[in-house]
PDB file of C-alpha atoms in Angstrom:
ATOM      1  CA  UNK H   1      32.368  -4.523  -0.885  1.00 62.00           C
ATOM      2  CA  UNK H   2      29.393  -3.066   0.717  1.00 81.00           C
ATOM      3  CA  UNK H   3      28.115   0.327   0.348  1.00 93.00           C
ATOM      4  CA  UNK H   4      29.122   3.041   3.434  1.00 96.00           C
ATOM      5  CA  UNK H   5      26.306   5.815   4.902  1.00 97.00           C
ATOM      6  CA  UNK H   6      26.658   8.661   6.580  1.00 97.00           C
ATOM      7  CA  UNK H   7      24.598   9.247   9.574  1.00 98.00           C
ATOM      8  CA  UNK H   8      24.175  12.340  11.047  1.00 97.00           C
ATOM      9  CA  UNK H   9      22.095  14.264  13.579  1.00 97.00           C
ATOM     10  CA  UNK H  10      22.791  11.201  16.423  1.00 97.00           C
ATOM     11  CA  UNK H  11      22.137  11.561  19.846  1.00 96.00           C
ATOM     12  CA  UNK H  12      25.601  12.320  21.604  1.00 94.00           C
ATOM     13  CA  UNK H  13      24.649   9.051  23.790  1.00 94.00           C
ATOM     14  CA  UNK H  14      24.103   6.640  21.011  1.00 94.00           C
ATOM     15  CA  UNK H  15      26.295   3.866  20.368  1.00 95.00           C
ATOM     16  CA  UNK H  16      28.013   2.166  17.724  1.00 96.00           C
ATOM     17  CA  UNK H  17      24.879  -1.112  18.984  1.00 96.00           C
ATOM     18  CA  UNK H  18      22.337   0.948  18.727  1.00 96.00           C
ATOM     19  CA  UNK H  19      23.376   1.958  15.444  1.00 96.00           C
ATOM     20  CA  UNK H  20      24.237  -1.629  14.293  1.00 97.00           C
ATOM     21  CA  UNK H  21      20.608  -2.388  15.766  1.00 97.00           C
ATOM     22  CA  UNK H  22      19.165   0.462  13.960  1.00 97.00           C
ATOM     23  CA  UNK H  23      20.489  -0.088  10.553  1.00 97.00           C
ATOM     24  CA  UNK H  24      20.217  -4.019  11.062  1.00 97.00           C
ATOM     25  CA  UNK H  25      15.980  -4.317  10.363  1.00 96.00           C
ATOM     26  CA  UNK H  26      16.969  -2.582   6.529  1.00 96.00           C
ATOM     27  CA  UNK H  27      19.793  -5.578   5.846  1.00 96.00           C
ATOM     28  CA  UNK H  28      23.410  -6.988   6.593  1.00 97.00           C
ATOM     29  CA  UNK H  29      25.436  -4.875   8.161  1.00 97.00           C
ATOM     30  CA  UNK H  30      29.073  -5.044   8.162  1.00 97.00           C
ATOM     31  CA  UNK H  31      30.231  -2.119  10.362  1.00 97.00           C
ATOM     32  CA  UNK H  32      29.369   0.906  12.200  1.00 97.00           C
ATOM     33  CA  UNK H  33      30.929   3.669  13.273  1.00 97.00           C
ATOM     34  CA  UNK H  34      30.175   6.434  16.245  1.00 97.00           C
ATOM     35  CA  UNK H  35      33.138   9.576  15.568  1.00 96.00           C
ATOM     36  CA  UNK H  36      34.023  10.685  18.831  1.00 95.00           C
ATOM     37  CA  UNK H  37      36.140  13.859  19.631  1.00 94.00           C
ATOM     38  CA  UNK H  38      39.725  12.644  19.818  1.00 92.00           C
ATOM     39  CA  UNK H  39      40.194  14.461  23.059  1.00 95.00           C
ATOM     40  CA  UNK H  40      37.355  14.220  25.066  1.00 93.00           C
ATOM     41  CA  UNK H  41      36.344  10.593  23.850  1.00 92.00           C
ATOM     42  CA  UNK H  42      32.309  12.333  23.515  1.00 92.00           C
ATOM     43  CA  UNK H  43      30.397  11.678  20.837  1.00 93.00           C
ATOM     44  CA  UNK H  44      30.373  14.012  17.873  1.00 96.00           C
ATOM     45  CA  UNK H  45      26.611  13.029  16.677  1.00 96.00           C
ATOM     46  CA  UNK H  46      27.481  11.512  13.424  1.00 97.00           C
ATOM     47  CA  UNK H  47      28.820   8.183  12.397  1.00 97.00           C
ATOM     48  CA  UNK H  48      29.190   5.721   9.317  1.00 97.00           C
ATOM     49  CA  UNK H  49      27.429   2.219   8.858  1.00 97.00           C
ATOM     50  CA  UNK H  50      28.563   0.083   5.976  1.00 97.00           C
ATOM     51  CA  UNK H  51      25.640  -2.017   4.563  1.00 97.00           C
ATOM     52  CA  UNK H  52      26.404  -5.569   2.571  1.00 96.00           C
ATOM     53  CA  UNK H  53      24.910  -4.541  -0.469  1.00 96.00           C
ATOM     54  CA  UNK H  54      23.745  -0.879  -2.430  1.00 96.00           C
ATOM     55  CA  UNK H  55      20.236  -2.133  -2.366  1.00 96.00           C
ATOM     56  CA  UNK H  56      20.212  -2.255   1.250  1.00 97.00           C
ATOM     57  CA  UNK H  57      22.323   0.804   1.289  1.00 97.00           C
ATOM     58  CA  UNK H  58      19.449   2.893  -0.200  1.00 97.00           C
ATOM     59  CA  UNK H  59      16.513   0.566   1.870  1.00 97.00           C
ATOM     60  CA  UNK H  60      18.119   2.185   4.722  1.00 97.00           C
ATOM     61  CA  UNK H  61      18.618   5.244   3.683  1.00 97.00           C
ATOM     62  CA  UNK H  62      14.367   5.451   2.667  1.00 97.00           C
ATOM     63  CA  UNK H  63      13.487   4.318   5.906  1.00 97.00           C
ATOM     64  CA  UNK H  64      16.082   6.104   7.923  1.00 97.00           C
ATOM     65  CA  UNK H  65      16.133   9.459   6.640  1.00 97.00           C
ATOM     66  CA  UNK H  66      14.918  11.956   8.386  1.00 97.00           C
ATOM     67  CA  UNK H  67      13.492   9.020  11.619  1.00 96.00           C
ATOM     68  CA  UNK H  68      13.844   9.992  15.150  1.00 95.00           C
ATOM     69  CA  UNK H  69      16.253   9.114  17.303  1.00 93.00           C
ATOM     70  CA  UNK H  70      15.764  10.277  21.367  1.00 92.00           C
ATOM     71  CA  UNK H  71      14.361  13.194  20.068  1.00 93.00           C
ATOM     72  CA  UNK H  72      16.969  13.458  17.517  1.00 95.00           C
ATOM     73  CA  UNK H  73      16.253  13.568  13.508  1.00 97.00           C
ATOM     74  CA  UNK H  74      18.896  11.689  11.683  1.00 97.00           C
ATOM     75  CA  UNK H  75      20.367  12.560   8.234  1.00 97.00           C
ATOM     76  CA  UNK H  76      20.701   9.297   6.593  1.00 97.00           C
ATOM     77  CA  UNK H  77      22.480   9.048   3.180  1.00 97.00           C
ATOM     78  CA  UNK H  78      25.518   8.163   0.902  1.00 96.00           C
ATOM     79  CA  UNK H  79      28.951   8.779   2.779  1.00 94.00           C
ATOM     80  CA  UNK H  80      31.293  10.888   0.744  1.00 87.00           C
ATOM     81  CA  UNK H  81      35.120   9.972  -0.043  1.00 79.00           C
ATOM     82  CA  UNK H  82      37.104  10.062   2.698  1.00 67.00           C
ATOM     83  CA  UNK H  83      40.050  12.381   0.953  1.00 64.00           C
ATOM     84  CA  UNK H  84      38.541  15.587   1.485  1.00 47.00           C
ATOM     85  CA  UNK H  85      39.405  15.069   5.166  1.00 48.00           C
ATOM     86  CA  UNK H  86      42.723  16.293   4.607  1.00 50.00           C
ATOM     87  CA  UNK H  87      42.541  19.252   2.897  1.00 49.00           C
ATOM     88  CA  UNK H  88      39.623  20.811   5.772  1.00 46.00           C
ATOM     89  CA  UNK H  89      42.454  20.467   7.801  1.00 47.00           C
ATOM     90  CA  UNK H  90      45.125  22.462   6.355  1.00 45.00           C
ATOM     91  CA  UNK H  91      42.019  24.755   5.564  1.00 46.00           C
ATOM     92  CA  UNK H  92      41.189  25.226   9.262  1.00 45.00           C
ATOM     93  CA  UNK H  93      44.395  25.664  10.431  1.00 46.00           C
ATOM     94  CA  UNK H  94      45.161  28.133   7.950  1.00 47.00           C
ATOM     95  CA  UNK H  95      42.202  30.505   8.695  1.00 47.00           C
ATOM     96  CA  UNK H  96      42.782  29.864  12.660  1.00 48.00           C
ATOM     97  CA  UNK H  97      45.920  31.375  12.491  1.00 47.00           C
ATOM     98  CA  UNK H  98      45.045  34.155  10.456  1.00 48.00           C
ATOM     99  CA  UNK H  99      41.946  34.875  12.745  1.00 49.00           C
ATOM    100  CA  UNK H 100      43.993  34.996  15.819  1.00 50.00           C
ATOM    101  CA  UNK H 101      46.294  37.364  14.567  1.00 48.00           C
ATOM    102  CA  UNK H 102      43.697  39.394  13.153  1.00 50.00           C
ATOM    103  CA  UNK H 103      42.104  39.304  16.925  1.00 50.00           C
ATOM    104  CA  UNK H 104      45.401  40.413  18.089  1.00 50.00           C
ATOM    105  CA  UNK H 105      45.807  43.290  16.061  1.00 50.00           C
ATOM    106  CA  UNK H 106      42.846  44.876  16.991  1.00 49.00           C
ATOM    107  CA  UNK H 107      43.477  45.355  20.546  1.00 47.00           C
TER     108      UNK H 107
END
């Protein structure tokens, strides 16, 4: 199993290619990943890219980091586990409501 990345800071054009390309001079790569909003289909500026091995995990990583992309500086590093996911959702809808009610009450 390869090792996954977490790239931030992409240009809202970029695409899961370019990435590929990108991450393809440091080693093997065996996905990538561009998140898009799920209702507009853009680009949210980050993605993943899974690398074959660790060691060309954290080649990429050193030679990424911090590189331009259109104008863009990328964050390059280690991806975290995916489960936190769902608890920033109950967290957001949680303090949505409460704003919105709060918002109400004041007028």
């Amino acid at each position: 199993m390869g090792s996954k990345l977490y790239v931030g800071g992409l240009p809202y054009a970029a695409t899961e290619t370019q990435l590929t390309t990108l991450f393809a001079a440091h080693g093997k790569v065996e996905s990538a990943r561009v998140i898009a909003d799920k209702f507009t289909g853009q680009s949210r500026g980050f993605g993943f890219v899974e690398m074959s091995t660790p060691e060309e995990a954290q080649a990429a990583i050193t030679a990424l980091n911090g590189s331009q992309m259109d104008g863009r500086s990328l964050t390059v590093n280690e991806a975290k586990p995916q489960e936190s996911r769902s608890g920033g959702g109950k967290r957001f809808g949680g303090g949505g409501s409460g704003n919105d009610f709060g918002g109400r009450n004041r007028f």
